[in-house]
């Protein structure tokens, strides 16, 4: 993925030279060992989860006990006996279950976004499952099972206390014990409902890191591009297939490249030249370093090799990888500064535009994402090809331990924007679930191809 912001300025792109000769390579400080950083973050999340579990357990007990006593003392259920009282007890469990289901969903969102939980058993089950599988359903089941098991265990003291007091004749009848349980269940359900609301409110208000002041290109490359991870296995293969339909010997625009080049290599066989656009100067500087042949620049050879395999070479050697790298350096002719929050198409438009993990990874809600993506699409010439990718149903992704936004895009959302701009049937949209565990904040990707029509039915150019 390559998050960035981009829509090319209508009065001409702000261009910088792809050559790095005039810009000395900055000194790179040695990063902390990822394992140490991960260990520290992991310990912190466990400590927070343990503290939250303790506070939550005491708060739940207080609320449930208070509600149980209040219902018993009110006398509101006096006179109910036998089946009628059991029916009310069952209804109280249903109310508790509704509150619990809401809390379960909020807890899963909390785990996905932060790695923290208000139930330490749920976190343990979630973390263990994530090490074994990337299945979203498996994670949901594991987190829910740990949460529900803990809540059921918490019910035991209420049964022991209520029916124990009734058994020893301490002024409490068996009917009173059931009424006490009914009140406790209602209190527990109310507590779970409020806890879910507080959790969701905290998640909504949690500040995302900002691209302008907190984005670290080197951390991003270190976190995501040491190897060809499952999301890029899917994405590169899809883009290699899609670029075959691109116009030959025409310029290709890569919009929102971030500090990366891993998608660019697949376009060099078809493009007359390649233009790379991004919002952040630091991202373009990282690209420029590689184009200039800086030995300290990021190593993209694993991605070049995988691209060549996707193109049909089963075992590309080092010479083939070097040839593709040099062809890419020769084909990239322009680096452009762009901002997708501002409308305004390219003055001429491109026959092919590729924008992977840009609009969704630079916005935090679907409305902003849709406007952003439409601005990016506008750089495609009539009749041109648009290739795009987005994180699937992701609220955010981690870079260097900081959370950056994602717009939680669904398949139908992407199709709606593409077809809303260019008409029904213009696009293919597919979902790829990732087979391995993801610690980055997402477990699937959306991949899409769209063709902009030459004209509308009324003869006017489409947007």
PDB file of C-alpha atoms in Angstrom, residues 50 76 84-85 108 140 143 164 183 214 216 259 273 286 307 326 339 341 364 369 375 399 427 436 452 455 458:
ATOM      1  CA  UNK A  50      -5.171  -5.734  32.504  1.00  0.00           C
ATOM      2  CA  UNK A  76     -41.991  -4.321  41.579  1.00  0.00           C
ATOM      3  CA  UNK A  84     -44.131 -16.123  35.305  1.00  0.00           C
ATOM      4  CA  UNK A  85     -41.037 -15.369  37.371  1.00  0.00           C
ATOM      5  CA  UNK A 108     -13.484  -6.241  18.525  1.00  0.00           C
ATOM      6  CA  UNK A 140     -14.274 -12.465  15.788  1.00  0.00           C
ATOM      7  CA  UNK A 143     -12.475 -12.546  20.805  1.00  0.00           C
ATOM      8  CA  UNK A 164     -26.796 -19.435  49.167  1.00  0.00           C
ATOM      9  CA  UNK A 183     -32.108  -7.035  38.593  1.00  0.00           C
ATOM     10  CA  UNK A 214       4.035  12.609  11.885  1.00  0.00           C
ATOM     11  CA  UNK A 216       7.817   8.873   8.517  1.00  0.00           C
ATOM     12  CA  UNK A 259       7.737   6.700  -0.879  1.00  0.00           C
ATOM     13  CA  UNK A 273       7.099   7.565 -19.853  1.00  0.00           C
ATOM     14  CA  UNK A 286      12.704   8.739  -1.098  1.00  0.00           C
ATOM     15  CA  UNK A 307       6.562  -8.592 -10.753  1.00  0.00           C
ATOM     16  CA  UNK A 326      17.257   0.402 -15.229  1.00  0.00           C
ATOM     17  CA  UNK A 339      -3.231  17.098  -3.397  1.00  0.00           C
ATOM     18  CA  UNK A 341      -8.429  17.099  -1.516  1.00  0.00           C
ATOM     19  CA  UNK A 364     -10.985   8.839   7.607  1.00  0.00           C
ATOM     20  CA  UNK A 369     -12.811   9.245   0.446  1.00  0.00           C
ATOM     21  CA  UNK A 375     -10.620  13.861  -7.963  1.00  0.00           C
ATOM     22  CA  UNK A 399       3.200   3.111  10.708  1.00  0.00           C
ATOM     23  CA  UNK A 427     -15.752  -1.288 -13.455  1.00  0.00           C
ATOM     24  CA  UNK A 436      -1.856 -14.672   6.931  1.00  0.00           C
ATOM     25  CA  UNK A 452     -13.670   5.870 -18.582  1.00  0.00           C
ATOM     26  CA  UNK A 455     -18.580  10.415 -24.122  1.00  0.00           C
ATOM     27  CA  UNK A 458     -25.852  13.162 -24.732  1.00  0.00           C
TER      28      UNK A 458
END
